[in-house]
Tab-separated table of C-alpha atoms and ligand atoms in Angstrom:
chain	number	residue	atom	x	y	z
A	1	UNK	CA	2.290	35.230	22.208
A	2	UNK	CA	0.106	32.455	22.161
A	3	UNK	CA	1.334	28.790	24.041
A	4	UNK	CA	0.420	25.912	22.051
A	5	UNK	CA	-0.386	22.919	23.844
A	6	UNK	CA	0.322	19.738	22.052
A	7	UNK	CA	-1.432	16.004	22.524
A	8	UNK	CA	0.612	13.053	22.839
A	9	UNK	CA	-0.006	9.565	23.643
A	10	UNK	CA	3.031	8.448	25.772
A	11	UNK	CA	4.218	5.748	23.778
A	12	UNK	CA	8.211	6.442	22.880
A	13	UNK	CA	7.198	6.598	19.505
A	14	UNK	CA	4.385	9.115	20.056
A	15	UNK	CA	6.563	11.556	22.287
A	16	UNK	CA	9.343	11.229	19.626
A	17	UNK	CA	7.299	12.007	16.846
A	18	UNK	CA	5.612	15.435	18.754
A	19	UNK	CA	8.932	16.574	19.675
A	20	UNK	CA	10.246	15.661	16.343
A	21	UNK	CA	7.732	18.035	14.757
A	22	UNK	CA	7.626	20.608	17.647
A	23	UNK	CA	11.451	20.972	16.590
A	24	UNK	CA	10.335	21.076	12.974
A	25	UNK	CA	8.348	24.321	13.990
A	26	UNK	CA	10.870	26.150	15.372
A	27	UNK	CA	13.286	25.695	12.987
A	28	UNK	CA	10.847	26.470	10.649
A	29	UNK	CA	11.053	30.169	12.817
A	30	UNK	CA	7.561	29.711	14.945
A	31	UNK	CA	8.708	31.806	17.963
A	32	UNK	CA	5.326	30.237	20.213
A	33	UNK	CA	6.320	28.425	23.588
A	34	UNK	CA	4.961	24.609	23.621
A	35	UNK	CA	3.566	22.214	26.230
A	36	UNK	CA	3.114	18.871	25.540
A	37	UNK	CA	0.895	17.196	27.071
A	38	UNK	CA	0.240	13.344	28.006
A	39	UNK	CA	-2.938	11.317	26.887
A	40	UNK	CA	-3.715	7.915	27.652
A	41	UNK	CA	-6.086	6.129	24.470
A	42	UNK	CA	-8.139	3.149	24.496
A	43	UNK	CA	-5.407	1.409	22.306
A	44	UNK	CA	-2.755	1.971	24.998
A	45	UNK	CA	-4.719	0.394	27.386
A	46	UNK	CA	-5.770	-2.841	25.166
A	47	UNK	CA	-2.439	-4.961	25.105
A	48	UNK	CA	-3.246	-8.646	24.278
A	49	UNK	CA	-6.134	-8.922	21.781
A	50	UNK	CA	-5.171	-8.269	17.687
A	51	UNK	CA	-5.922	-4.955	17.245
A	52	UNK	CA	-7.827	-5.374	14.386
A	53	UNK	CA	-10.342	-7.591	16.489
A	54	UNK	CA	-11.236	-4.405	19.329
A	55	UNK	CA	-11.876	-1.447	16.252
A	56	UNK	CA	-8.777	-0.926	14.339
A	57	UNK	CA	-7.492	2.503	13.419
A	58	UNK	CA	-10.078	4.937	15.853
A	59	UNK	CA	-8.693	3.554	18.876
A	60	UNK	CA	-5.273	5.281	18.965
A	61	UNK	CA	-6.999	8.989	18.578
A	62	UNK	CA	-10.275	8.994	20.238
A	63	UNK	CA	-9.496	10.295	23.096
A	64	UNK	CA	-6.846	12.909	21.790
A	65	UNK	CA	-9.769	13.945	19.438
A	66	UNK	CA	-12.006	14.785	22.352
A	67	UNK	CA	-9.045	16.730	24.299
A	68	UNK	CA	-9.079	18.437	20.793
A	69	UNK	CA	-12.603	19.852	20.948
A	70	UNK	CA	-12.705	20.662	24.925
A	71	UNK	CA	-9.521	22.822	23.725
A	72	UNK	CA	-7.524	20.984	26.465
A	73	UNK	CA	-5.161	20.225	23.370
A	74	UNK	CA	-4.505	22.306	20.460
A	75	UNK	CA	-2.732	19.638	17.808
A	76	UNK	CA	-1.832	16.574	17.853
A	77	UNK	CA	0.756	14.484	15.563
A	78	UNK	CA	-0.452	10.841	14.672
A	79	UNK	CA	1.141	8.438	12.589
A	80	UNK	CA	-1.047	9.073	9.194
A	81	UNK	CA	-1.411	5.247	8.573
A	82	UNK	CA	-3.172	5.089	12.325
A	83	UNK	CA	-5.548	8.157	10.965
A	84	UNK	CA	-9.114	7.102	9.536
A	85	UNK	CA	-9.879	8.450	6.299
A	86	UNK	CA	-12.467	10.720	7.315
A	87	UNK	CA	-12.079	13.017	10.422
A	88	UNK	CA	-15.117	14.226	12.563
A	89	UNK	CA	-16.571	17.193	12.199
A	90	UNK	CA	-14.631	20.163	13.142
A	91	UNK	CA	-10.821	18.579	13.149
A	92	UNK	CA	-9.091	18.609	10.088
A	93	UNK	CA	-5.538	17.482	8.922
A	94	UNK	CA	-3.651	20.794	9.229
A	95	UNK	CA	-0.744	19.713	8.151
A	96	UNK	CA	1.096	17.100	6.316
A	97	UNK	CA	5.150	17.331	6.719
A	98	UNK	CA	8.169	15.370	5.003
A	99	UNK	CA	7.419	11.471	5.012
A	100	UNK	CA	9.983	8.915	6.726
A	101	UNK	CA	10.825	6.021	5.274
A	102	UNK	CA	7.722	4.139	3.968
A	103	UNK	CA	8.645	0.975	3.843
A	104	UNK	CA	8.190	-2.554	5.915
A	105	UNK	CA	11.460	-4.266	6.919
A	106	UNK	CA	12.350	-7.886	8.556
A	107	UNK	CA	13.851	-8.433	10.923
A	108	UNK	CA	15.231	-11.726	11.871
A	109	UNK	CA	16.859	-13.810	14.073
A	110	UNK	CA	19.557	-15.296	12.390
A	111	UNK	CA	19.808	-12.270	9.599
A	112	UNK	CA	18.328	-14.467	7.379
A	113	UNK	CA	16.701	-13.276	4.084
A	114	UNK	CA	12.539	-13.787	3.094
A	115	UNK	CA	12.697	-15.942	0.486
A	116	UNK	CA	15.932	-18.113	2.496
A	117	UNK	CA	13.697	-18.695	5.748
A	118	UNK	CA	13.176	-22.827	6.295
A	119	UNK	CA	10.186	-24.042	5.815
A	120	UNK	CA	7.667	-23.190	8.384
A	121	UNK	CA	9.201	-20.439	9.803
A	122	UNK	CA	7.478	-18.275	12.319
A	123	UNK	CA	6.806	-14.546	11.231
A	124	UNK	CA	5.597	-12.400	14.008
A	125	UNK	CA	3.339	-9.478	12.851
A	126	UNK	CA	-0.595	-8.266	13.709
A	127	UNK	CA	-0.877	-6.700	10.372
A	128	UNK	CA	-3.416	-8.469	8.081
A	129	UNK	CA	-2.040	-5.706	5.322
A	130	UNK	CA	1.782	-7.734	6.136
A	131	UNK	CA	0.839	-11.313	6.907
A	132	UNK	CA	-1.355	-11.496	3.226
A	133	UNK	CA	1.736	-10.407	1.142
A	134	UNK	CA	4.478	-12.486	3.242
A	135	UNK	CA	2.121	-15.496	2.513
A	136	UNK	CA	1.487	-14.782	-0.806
A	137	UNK	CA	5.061	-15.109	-1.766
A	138	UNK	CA	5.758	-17.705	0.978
A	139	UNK	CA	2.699	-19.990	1.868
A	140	UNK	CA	4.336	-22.239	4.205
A	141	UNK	CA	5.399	-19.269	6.633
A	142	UNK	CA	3.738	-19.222	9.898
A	143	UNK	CA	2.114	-15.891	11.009
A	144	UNK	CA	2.197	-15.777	14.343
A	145	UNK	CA	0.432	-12.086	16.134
A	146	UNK	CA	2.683	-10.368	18.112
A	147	UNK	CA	1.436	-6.855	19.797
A	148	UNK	CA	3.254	-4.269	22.012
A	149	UNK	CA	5.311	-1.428	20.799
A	150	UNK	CA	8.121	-1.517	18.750
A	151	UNK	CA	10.976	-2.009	21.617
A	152	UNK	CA	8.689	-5.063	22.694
A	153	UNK	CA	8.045	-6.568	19.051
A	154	UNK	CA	11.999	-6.426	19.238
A	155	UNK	CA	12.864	-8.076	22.447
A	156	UNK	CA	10.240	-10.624	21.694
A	157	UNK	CA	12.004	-11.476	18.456
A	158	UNK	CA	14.636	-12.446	20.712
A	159	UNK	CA	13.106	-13.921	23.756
A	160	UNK	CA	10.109	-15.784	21.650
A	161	UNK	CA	9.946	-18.406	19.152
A	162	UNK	CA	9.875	-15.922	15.951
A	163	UNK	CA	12.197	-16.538	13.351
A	164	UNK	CA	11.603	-12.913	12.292
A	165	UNK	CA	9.177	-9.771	12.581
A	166	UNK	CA	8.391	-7.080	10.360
A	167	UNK	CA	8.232	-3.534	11.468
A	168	UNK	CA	7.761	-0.088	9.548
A	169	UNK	CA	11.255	0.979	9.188
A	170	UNK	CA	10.011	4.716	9.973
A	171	UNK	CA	8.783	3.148	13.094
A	172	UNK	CA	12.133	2.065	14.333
A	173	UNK	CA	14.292	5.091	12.634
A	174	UNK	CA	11.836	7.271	15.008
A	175	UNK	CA	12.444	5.470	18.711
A	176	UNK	CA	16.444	5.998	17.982
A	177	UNK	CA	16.977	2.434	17.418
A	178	UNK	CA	19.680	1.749	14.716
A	179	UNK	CA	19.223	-0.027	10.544
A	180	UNK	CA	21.535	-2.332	11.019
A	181	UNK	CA	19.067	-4.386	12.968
A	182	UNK	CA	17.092	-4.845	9.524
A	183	UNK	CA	17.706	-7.852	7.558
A	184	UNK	CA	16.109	-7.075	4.666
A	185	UNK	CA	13.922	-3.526	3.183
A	186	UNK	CA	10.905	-5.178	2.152
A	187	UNK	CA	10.011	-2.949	-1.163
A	188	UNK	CA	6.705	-2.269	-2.374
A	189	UNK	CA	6.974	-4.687	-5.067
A	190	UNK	CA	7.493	-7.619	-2.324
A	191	UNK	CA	5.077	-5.659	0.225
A	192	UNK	CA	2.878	-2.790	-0.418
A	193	UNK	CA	3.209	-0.677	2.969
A	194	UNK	CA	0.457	1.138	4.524
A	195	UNK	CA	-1.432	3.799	3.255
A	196	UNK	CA	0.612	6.782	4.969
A	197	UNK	CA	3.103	5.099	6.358
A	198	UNK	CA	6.058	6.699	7.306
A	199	UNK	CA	4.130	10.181	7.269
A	200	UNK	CA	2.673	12.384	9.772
A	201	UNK	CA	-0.593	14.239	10.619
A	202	UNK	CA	-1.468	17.182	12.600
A	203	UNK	CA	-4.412	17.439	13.365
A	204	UNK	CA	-6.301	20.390	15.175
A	205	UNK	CA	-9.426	22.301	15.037
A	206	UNK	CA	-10.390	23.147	11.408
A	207	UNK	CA	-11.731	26.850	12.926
A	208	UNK	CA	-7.923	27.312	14.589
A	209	UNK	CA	-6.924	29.792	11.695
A	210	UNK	CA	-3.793	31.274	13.627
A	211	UNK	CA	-2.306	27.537	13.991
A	212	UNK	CA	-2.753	26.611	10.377
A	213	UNK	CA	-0.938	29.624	9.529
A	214	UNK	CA	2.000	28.009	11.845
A	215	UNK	CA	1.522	24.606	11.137
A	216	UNK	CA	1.609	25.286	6.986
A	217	UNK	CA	5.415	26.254	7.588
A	218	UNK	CA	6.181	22.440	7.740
A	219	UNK	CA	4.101	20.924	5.351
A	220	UNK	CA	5.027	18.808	2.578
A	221	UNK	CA	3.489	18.995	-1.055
A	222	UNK	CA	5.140	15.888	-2.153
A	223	UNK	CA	4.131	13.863	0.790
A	224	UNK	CA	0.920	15.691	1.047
A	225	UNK	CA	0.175	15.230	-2.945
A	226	UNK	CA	1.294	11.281	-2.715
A	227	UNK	CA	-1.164	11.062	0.805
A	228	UNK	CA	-3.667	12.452	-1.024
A	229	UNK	CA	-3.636	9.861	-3.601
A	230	UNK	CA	-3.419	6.993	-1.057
A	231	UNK	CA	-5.894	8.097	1.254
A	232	UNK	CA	-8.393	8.956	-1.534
A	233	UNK	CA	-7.974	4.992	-2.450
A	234	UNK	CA	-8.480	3.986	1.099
A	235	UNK	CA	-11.726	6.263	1.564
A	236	UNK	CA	-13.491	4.756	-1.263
A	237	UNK	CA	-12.946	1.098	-0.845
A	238	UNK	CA	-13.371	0.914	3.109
A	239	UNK	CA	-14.585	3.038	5.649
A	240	UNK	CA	-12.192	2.443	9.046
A	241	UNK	CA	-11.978	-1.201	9.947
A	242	UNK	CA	-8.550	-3.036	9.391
A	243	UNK	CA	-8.109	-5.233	6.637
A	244	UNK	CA	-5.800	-6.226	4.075
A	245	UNK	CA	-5.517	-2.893	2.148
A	246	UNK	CA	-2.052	-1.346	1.381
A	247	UNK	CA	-1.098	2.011	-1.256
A	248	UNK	CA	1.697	3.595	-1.699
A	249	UNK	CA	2.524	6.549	-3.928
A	250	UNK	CA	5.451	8.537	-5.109
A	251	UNK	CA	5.802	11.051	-7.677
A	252	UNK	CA	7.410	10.842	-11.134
A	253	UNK	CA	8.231	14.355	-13.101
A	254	UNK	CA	4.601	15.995	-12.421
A	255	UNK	CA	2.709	12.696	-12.484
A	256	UNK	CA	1.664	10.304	-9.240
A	257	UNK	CA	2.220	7.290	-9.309
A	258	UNK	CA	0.266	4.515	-6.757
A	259	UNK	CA	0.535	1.432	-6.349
A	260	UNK	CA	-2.673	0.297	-4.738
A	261	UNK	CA	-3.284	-3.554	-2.978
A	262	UNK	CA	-6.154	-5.654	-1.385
A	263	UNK	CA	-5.690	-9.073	-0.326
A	264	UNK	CA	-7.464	-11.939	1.728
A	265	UNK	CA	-5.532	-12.659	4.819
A	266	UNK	CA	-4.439	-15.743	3.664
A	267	UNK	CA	-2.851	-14.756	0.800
A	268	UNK	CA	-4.189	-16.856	-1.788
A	269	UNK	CA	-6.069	-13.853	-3.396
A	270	UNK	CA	-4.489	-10.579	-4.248
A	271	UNK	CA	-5.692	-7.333	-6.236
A	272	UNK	CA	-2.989	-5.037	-6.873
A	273	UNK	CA	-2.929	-2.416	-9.364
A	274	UNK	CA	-0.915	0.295	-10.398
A	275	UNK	CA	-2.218	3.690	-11.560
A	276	UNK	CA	-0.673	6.895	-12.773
A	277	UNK	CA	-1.889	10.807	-13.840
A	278	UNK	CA	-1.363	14.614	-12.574
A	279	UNK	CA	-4.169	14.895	-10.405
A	280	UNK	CA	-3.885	12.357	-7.304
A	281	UNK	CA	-7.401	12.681	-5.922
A	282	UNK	CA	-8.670	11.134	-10.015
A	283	UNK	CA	-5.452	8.497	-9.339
A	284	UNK	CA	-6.569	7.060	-5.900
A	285	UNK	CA	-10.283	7.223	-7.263
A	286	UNK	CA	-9.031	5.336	-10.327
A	287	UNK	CA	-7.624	2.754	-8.501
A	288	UNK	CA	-10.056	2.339	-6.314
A	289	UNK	CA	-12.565	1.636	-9.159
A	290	UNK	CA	-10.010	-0.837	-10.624
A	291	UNK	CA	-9.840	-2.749	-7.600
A	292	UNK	CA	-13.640	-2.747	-6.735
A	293	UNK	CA	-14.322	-4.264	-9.873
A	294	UNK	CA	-11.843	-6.761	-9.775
A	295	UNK	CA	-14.096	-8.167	-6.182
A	296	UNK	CA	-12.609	-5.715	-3.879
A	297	UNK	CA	-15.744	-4.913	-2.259
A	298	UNK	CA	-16.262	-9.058	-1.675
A	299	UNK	CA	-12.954	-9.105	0.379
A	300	UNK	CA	-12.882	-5.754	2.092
A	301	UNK	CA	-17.275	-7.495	3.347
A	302	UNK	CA	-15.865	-11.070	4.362
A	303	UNK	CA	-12.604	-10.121	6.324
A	304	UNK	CA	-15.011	-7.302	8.178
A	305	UNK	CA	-17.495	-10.143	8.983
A	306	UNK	CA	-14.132	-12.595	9.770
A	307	UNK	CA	-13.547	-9.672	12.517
A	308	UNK	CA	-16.759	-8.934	13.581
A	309	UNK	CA	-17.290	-12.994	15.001
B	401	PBG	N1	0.919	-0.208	13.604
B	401	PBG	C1	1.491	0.634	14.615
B	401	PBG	C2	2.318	1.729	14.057
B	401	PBG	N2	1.766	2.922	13.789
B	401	PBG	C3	2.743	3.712	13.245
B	401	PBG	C4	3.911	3.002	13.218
B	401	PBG	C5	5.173	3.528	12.708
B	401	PBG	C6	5.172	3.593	11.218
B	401	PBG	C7	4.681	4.877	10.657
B	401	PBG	O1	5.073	5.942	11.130
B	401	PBG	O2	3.926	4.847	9.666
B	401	PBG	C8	3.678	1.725	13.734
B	401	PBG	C9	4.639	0.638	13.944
B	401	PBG	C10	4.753	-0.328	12.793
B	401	PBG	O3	3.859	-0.433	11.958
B	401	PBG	O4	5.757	-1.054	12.714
């Protein structure tokens, strides 16, 4: 029987998350031995400019995409929200499986609630998507960047001059660490998460027929039907770079439901709508068109050009 080799980056989280669904496999009965094996990206080896400055979402999978196509690798699990919405030629999203938590939490120092920090407090997050909707229900905050993974974010919280951070709580549930050090689940009425967040994606070669067949054991159809939605919004109002868009969709009886967000990174300006029908490629498009002709476009060109300087 075939050994599969699996891509990770080396980041806790990353190992975590292949082993997580490695174990998902062979629970789900796949009998195959696996490797895993080690990849160091671009974005691993950037540590102190924003991330949305150096090229956003490709950086994380570049280089486990080429490991992909010289067959050095055959899948890899990403966290979807780090996944661009469309995938070169000849990879494909295998496999979607159950989604994690998919919300945004804060954390903070003194366990003190949003809407009770003082005046001026300092928020520490390098999330345009985050800092847009935390000012636009608090426009005295401070947002302050903070990078590193989440065990860093964490200790700098503590060490630094934040009052609090905000952190995907799938993020945290995933490295082991423990709830209780959330102050407050930040809903997506308060803050829209990002598209995919909390869910996975394997991704191999699209011609890999024997490994679909393996990896389809694990899939999802709710989280795959509500990622579908999301994603289909994010493909048709941007095309990569990382701005201020959020989505987030669940399903209700037979019908999805998404709740879809752009906003300047100030916060003075946000689009949100929510949008609702059976078939969630016709939702995300939907919303997309809602949003686009509310000045979507305008945003999504000036924070680009913001980024590109
Ligand atoms: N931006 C980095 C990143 N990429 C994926 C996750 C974990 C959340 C997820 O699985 O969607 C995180 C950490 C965070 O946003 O706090």
């Amino acid at each position: 029987m075939r050994k599969i080799i699996v891509g990770s980056r080396q980041s806790n989280l990353a190992l975590t998350q292949t082993n997580w669904v490695i174990n998902e496999l062979k629970k789900a009965g796949v009998q195959n031995d696996f490797e895993v094996k080690k990849i160091v990206t671009k974005g691993d080896r950037i540590l102190d400019v924003t991330l949305s400055k150096v090229g956003g979402k490709g950086l994380f999978v570049k280089e486990i995409e080429q490991a992909l196509y010289d067959k050095e690798i055959d899948f890899a699990v990403h966290s979807m929200k780090d996944m661009p919405a469309i995938l070169p030629e000849g990879l494909v999203i295998s496999s979607i499986p159950v989604r994690e938590d998919h919300r945004d939490a804060l954390l903070s120092k003194d366990n003190i609630q949003l809407k009770d920090l003082p005046e001026g407090a300092i928020v520490g997050t390098s999330s345009l998507r985050r800092a847009a909707q935390i000012l636009a229900t608090r426009p005295d905050i401070e947002i302050k960047w903070i990078r590193g993974n989440i065990e860093t974010r964490i200790r700098k919280l503590n060490e630094e001059d934040y009052d609090a951070i905000i952190l995907a709580v799938s993020g945290l549930k995933r490295v082991g660490l423990s709830e209780d050090l959330i102050t407050e689940y930040l809903e997506p009425e308060v803050c829209v998460p990002a598209v995919g967040q909390g869910a996975l994606a394997i991704e191999c070669r699209e011609d890999d027929e024997e490994l679909h067949q393996l990896l389809a054991k694990i899939n999802d159809d709710y989280t795959t039907k509500t990622v579908k939605a999301e994603r289909t919004y994010l493909h048709l109002l941007e095309g990569g770079c990382q701005i201020p868009i959020g989505g987030f969709a669940y399903l209700e009886e037979d019908e999805v439901v998404l709740t879809a967000l752009v906003g300047t990174p100030d916060g003075k300006t946000i689009l949100k709508e929510v949008v609702r029908g059976k078939d969630p490629e016709k939702v995300g498009k939907i919303a997309a068109e809602k949003l686009l002709k509310q000045g979507a476009k305008e945003i999504v060109e000036q924070v680009k050009e913001e980024l590109d300087k």
